[in-house]
CSV table of C-alpha atoms in Angstrom, one decimal:
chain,number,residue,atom,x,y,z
M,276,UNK,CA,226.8,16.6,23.5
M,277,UNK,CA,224.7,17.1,20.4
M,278,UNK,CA,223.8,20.6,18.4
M,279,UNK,CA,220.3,20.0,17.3
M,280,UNK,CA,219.9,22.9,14.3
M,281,UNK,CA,217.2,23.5,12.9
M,282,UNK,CA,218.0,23.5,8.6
M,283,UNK,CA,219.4,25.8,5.9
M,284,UNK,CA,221.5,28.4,7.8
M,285,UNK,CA,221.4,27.1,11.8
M,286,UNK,CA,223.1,24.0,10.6
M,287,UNK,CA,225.7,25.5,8.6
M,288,UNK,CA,226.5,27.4,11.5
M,289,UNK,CA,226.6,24.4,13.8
M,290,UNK,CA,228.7,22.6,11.5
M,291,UNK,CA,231.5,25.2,10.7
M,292,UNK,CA,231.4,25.5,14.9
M,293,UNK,CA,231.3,21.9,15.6
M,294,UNK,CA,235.1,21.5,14.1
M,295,UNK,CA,236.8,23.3,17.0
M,296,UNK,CA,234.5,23.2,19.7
M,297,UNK,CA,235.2,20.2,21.4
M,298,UNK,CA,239.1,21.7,22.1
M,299,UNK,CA,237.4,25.4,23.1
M,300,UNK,CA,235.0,23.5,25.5
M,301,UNK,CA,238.0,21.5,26.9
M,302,UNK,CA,239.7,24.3,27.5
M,303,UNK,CA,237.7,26.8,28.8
M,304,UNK,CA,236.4,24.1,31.0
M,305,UNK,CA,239.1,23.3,32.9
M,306,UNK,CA,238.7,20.4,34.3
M,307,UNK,CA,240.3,17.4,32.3
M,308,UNK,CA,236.6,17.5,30.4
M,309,UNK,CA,236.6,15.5,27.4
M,310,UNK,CA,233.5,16.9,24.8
M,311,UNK,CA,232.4,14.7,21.8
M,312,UNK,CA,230.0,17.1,19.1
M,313,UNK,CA,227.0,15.5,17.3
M,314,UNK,CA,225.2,17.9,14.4
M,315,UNK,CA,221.9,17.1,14.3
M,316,UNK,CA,219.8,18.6,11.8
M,317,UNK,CA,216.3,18.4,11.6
M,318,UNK,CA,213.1,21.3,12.3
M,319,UNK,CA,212.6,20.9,15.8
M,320,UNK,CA,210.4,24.4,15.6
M,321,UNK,CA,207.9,23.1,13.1
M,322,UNK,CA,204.6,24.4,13.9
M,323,UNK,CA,205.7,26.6,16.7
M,324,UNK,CA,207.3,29.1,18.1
M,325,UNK,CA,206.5,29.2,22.0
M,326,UNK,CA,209.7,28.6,23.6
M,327,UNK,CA,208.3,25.9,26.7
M,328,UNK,CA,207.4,23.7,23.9
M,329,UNK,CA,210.0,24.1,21.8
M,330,UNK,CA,212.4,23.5,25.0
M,331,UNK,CA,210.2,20.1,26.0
M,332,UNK,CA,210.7,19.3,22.1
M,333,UNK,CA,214.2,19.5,22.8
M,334,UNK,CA,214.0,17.6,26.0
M,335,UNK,CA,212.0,14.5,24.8
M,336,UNK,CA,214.6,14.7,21.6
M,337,UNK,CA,217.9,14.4,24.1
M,338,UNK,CA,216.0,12.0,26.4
M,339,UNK,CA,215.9,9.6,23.2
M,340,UNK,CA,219.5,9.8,22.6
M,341,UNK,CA,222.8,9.2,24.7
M,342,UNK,CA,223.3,13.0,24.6
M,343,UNK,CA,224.4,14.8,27.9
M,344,UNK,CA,223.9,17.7,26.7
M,345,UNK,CA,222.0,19.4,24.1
M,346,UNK,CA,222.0,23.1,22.7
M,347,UNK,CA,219.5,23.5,19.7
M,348,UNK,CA,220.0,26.7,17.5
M,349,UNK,CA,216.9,28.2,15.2
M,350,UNK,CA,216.9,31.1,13.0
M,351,UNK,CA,213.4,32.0,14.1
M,352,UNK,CA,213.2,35.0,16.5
M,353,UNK,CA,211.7,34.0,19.8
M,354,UNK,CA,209.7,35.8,22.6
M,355,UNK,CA,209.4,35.3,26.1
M,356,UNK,CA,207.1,37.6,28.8
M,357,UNK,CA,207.3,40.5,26.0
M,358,UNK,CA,210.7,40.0,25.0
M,359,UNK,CA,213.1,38.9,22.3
M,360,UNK,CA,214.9,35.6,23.5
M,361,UNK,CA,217.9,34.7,23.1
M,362,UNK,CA,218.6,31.8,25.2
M,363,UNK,CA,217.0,29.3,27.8
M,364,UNK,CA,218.7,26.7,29.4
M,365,UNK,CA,217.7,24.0,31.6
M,366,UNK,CA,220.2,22.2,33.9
M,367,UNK,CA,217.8,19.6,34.8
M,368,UNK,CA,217.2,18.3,31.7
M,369,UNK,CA,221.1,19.2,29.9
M,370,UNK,CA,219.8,21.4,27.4
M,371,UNK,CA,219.6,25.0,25.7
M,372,UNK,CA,217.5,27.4,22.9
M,373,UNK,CA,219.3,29.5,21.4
M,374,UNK,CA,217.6,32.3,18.6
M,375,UNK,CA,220.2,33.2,16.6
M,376,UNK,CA,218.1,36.9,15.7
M,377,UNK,CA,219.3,38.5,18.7
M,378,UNK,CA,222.8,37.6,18.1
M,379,UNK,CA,222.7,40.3,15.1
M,380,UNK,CA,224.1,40.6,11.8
M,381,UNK,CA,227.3,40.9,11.6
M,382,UNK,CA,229.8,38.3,13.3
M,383,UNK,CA,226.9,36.2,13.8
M,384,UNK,CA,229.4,32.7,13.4
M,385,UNK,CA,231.5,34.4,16.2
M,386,UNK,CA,229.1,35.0,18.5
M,387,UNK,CA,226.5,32.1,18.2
M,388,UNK,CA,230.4,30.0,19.1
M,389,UNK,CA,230.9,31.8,21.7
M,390,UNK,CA,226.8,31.7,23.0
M,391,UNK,CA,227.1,28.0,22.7
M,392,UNK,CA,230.5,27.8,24.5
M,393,UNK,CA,228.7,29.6,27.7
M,394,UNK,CA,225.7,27.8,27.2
M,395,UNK,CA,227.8,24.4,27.2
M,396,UNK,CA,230.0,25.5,30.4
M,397,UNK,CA,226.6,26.7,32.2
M,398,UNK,CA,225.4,23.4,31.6
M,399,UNK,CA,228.0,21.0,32.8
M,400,UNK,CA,229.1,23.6,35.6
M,401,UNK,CA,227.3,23.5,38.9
M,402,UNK,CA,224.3,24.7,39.8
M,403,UNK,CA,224.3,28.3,41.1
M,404,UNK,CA,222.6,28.4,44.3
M,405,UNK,CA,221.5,31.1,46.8
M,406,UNK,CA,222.2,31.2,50.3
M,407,UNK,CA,219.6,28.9,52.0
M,408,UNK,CA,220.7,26.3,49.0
M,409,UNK,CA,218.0,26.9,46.6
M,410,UNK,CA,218.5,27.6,43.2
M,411,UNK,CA,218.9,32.0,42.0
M,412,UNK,CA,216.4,32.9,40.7
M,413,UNK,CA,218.6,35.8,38.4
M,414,UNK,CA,222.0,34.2,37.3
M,415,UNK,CA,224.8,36.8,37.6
M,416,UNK,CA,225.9,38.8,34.9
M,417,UNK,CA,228.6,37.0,33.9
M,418,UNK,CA,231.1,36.7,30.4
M,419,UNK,CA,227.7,35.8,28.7
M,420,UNK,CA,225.9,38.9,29.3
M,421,UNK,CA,229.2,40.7,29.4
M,422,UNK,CA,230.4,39.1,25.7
M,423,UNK,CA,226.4,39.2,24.4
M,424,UNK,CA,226.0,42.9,25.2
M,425,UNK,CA,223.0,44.1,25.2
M,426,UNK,CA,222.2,40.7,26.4
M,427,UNK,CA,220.8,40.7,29.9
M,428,UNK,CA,218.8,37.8,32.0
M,429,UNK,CA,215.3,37.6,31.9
M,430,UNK,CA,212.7,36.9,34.1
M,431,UNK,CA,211.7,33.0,35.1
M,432,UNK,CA,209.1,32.2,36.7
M,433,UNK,CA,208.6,29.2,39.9
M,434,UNK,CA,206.5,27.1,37.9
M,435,UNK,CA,208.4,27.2,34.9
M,436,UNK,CA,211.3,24.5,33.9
M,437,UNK,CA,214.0,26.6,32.9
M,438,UNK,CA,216.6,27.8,34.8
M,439,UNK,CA,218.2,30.5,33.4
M,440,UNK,CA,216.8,32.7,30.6
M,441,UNK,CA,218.1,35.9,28.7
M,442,UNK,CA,216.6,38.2,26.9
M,443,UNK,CA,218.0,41.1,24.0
M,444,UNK,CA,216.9,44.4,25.5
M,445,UNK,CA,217.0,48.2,25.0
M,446,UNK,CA,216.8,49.8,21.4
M,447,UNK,CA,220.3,48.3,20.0
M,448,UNK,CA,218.8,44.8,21.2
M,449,UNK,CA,215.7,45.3,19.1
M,450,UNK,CA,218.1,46.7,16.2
M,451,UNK,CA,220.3,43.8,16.8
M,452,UNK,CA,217.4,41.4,16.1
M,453,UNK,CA,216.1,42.6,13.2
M,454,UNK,CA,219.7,42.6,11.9
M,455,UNK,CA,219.6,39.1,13.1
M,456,UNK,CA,216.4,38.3,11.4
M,457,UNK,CA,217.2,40.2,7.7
M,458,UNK,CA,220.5,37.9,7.8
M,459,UNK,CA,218.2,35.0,8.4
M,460,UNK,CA,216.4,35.9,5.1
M,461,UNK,CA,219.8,36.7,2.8
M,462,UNK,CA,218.2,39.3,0.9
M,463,UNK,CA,221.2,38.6,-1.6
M,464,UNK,CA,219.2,35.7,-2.8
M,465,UNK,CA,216.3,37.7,-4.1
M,466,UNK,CA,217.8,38.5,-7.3
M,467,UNK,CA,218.8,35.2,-8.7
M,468,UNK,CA,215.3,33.8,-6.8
M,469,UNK,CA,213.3,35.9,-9.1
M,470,UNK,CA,214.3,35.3,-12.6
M,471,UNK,CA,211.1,36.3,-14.6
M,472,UNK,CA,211.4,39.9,-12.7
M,473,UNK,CA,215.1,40.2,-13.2
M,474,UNK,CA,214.4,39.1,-17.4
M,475,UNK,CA,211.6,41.6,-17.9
M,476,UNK,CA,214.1,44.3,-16.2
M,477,UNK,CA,217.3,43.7,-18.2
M,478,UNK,CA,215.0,43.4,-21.8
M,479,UNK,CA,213.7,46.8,-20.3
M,480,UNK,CA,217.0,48.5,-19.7
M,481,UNK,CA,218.1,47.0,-23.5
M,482,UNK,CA,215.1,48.4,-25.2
M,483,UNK,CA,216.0,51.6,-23.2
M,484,UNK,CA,219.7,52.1,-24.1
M,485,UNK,CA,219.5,52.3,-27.8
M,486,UNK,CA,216.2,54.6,-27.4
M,487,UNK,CA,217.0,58.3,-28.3
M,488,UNK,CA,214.6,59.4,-26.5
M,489,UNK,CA,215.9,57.8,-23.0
M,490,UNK,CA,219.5,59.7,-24.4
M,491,UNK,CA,217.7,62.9,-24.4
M,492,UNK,CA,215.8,63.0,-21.0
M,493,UNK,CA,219.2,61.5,-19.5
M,494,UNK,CA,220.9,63.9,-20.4
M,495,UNK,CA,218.5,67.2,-19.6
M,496,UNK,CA,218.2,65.6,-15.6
M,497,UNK,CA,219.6,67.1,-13.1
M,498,UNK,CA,221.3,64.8,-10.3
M,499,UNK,CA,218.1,65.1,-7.6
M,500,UNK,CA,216.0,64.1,-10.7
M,501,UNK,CA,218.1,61.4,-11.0
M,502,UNK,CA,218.4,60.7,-7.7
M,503,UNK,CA,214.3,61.2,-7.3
M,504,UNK,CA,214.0,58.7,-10.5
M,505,UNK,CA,216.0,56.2,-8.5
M,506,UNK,CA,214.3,56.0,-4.8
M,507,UNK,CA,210.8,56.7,-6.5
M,508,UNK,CA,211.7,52.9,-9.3
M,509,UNK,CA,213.1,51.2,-6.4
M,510,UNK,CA,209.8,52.2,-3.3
M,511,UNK,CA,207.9,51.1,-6.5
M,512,UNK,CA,209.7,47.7,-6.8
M,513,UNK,CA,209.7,47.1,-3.6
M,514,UNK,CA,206.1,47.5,-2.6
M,515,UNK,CA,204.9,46.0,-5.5
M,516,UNK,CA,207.1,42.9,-4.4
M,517,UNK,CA,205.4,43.0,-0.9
M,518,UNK,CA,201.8,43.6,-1.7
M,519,UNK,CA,201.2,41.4,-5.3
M,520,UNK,CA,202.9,38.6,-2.9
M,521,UNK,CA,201.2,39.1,0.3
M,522,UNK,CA,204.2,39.4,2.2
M,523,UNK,CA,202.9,42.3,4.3
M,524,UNK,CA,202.3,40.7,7.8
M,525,UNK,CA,199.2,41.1,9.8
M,526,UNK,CA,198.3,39.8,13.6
M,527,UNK,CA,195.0,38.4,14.1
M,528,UNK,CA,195.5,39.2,17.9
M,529,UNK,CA,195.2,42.6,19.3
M,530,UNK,CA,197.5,43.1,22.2
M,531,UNK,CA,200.4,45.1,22.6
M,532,UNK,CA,202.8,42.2,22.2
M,533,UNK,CA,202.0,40.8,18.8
M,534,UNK,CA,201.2,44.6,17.0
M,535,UNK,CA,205.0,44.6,18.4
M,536,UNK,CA,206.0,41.2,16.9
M,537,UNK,CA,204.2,42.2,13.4
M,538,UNK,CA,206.1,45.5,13.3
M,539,UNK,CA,209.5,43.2,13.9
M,540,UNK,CA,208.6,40.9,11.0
M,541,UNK,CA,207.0,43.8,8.5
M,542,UNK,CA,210.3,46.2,9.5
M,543,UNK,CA,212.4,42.4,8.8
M,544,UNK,CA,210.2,41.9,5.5
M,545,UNK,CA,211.3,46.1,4.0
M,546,UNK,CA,214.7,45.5,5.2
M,547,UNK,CA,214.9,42.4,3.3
M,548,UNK,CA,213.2,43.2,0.5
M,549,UNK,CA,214.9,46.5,0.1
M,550,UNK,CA,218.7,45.4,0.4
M,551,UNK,CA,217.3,42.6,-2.6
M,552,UNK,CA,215.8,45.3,-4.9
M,553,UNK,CA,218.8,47.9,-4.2
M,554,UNK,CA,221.5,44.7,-5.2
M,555,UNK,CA,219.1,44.6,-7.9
M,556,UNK,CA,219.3,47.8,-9.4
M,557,UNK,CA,223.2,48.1,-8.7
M,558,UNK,CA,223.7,45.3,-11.1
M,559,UNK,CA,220.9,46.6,-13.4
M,560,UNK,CA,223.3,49.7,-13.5
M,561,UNK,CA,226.3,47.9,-14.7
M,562,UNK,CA,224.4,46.2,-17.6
M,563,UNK,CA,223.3,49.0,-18.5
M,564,UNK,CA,226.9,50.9,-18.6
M,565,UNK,CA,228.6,47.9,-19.8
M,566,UNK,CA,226.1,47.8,-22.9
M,567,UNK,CA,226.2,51.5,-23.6
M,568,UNK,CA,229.8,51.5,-24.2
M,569,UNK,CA,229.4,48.6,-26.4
M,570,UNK,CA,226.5,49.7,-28.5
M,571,UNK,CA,226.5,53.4,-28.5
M,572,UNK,CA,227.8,55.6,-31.2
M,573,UNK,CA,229.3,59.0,-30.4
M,574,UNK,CA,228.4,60.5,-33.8
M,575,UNK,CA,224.9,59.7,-33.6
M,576,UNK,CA,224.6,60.1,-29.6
M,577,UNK,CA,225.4,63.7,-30.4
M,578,UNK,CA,223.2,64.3,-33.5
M,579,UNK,CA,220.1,63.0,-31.6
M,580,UNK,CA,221.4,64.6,-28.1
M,581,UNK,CA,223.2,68.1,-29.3
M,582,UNK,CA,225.4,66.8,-26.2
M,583,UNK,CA,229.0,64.9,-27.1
M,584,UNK,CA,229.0,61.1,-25.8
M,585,UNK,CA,231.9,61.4,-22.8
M,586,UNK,CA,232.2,59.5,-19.3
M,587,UNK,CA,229.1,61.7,-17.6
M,588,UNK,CA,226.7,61.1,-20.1
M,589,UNK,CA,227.4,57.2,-19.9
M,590,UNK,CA,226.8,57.3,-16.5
M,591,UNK,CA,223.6,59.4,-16.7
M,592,UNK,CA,222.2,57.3,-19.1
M,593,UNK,CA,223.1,53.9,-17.2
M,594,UNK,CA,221.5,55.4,-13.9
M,595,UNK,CA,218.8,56.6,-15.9
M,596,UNK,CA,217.8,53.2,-17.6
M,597,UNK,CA,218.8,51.2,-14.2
M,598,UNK,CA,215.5,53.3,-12.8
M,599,UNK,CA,214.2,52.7,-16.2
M,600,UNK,CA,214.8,48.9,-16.0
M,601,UNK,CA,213.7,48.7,-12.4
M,602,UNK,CA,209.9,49.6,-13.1
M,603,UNK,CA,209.7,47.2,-15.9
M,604,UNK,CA,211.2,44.6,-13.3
M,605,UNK,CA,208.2,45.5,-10.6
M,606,UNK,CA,206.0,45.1,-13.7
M,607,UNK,CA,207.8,41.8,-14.6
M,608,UNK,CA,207.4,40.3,-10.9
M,609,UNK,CA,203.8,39.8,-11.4
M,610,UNK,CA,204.6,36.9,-13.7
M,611,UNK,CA,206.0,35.1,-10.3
M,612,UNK,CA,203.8,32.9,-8.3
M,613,UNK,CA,203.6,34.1,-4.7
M,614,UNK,CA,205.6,31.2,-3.2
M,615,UNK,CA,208.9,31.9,-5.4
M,616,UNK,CA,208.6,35.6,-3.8
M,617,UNK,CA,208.9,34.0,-0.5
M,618,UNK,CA,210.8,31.4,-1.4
M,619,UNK,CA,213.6,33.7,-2.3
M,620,UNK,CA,212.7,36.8,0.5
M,621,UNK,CA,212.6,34.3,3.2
M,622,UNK,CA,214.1,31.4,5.1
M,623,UNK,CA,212.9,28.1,5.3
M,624,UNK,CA,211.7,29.0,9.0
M,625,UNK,CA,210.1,32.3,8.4
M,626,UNK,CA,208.4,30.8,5.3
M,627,UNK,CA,207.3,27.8,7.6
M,628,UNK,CA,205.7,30.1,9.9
M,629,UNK,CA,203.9,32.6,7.7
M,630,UNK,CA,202.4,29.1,5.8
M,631,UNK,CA,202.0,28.1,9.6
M,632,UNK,CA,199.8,31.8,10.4
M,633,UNK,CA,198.2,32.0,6.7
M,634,UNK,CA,196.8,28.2,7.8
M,635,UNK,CA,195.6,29.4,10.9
M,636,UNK,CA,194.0,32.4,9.8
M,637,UNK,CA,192.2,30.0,7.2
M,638,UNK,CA,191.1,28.1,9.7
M,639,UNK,CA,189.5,31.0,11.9
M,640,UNK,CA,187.7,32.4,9.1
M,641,UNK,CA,186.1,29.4,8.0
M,642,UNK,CA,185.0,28.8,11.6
């Protein structure tokens, strides 16, 4: 069998499962079933994201290889008849999609192993059948719903090829996907992605700390100044992020289904964004305490101040230039070219696919 992964993160995760798959899959199988795992990694979604292509992609690619089965994994989320997909499988043609979205944030190595284990056992099991012989139309909710909760089958239609579909539903299946879809980003690479932004904030916070008159407005705030300093530098950081670099997604369709799939990706885009810019201004923090207690001087602190220099006032002053340092960041991020924005608020995927939309729309305007 082969896991065909798309790149970046859904072939890390096939290869870190590939290692002890092949003795889970014998076990669980239970039948003297011997399993051999191939990693393939290549972008089997490029240029689409409608699952019956994706799953004939997927088809054609195991049909050209020695592979009996085939589960391909993508870190693009996936919709089917108005809902979020998780998997589809095929027991004609030996193969699954699986989104790895829906699977959520947390645990996500745990349970795309243990998605691909049922997926696996689905495949090489028999058939399901009803009682005049023909093939369910609903597969029963097995350990795969039961262990991928709120995972529940979806709807297939006669004329489709898949067999068996399911779907993330409910409110803590949306949440779950955009979880998913955030961790497909790693807002955790945005800081070290946008170096010019992160240089203009930490020669901001610098200039700030040894500036009597940042010591004096530090120390006459009031914590929900402080606090309203904080939320007001990073909102201003973030949507300057999202609206000098475009990232703000809009549907050129107008049906109830894609003003729900833009929502997903703008709500995936904040998220993102936001987690980046508050890591941002955490560590912006630090600096800024870490070089107050090297350069300040009490004696002078207090002359310019009338307040003595002790453990509250370092922290009021770091929090104070962090917020300080985050506006001259925001200012700082207009120096980056829109592509290094995405580059580091995105995956390979998602960027693929708003280059993918942005072409599109390119092409509809200029017919």
């Amino acid at each position: 069998m082969a896991l065909l992964a798309d790149p970046d993160a859904p072939t890390e995760i096939a290869q870190r499962m590939a290692r002890a798959l092949p003795d889970r899959l014998a076990e669980r199988s239970g039948q003297g079933r011997r399993f051999h795992v191939e990693v393939v990694s290549e972008p089997f979604t490029a240029g689409t994201e409608d699952p019956p292509t994706l799953m004939r992609r997927i088809s054609d690619r195991a049909g050209a290889e020695t592979w009996d089965v085939v589960v391909a994994l993508t870190d693009l989320p996936l919709h089917s008849h108005g809902r979020e997909l998780v998997v589809e499988l095929s027991q004609a043609h030996g193969s699954a999609l699986l989104s790895l979205p829906p699977l959520g944030g947390l645990r996500l190595q745990r349970r795309a192993r243990r998605a691909v284990e049922e997926a696996v056992l689905s495949l090489v099991g028999p058939r399901a059948t009803g009682n005049g012989g023909t093939p369910r139309d609903q597969p029963p909710a097995g350990s795969f719903v039961g262990r991928l909760a709120p995972v529940r089958p979806g709807p297939v239609g006669e004329e489709e090829s898949v067999d068996l579909r399911y779907v993330a539903g409910g409110p803590r299946g949306h949440l779950r996907v955009l979880l998913g879809m955030v961790r497909a980003n790693r807002p955790w690479r945005l800081l070290p992605g946008l170096s010019k932004a992160l240089a203009a904030a930490l020669a901001t916070g610098a200039i700030a700390t040894v500036n009597s008159t940042i010591w004096s407005l530090a120390s006459s705030l009031s914590v929900p100044r402080l606090v309203i300093a904080m939320v007001g530098s990073v909102a201003l950081m973030l949507g300057w992020l999202i609206v000098d670099a475009h990232l703000w997604h809009r549907s050129a369709e107008g049906t109830p289904e894609a003003r729900r799939r833009a929502a997903l990706y703008n709500a995936s885009t904040v998220v993102t964004v936001g987690i980046g810019v508050l890591v941002c201004y955490v560590g912006l923090m630090v600096i800024a305490l870490v070089w107050a207690l090297f350069i300040l001087n009490d004696q002078v602190f207090a002359s310019m101040t009338r307040t003595p220099l002790q453990a509250t006032e370092y922290w009021t002053l770091s929090w104070f230039v962090a917020s300080v340092a985050t506006v001259g960041g925001a200012l700082g991020s207009s120096l980056e070219s829109d592509e290094a924005i995405r580059a580091a608020a995105y995956s390979k995927r998602e960027q693929e696919r708003r280059h993918m939309l942005q072409d599109d729309h390119a092409d509809q305007l200029s017919k």
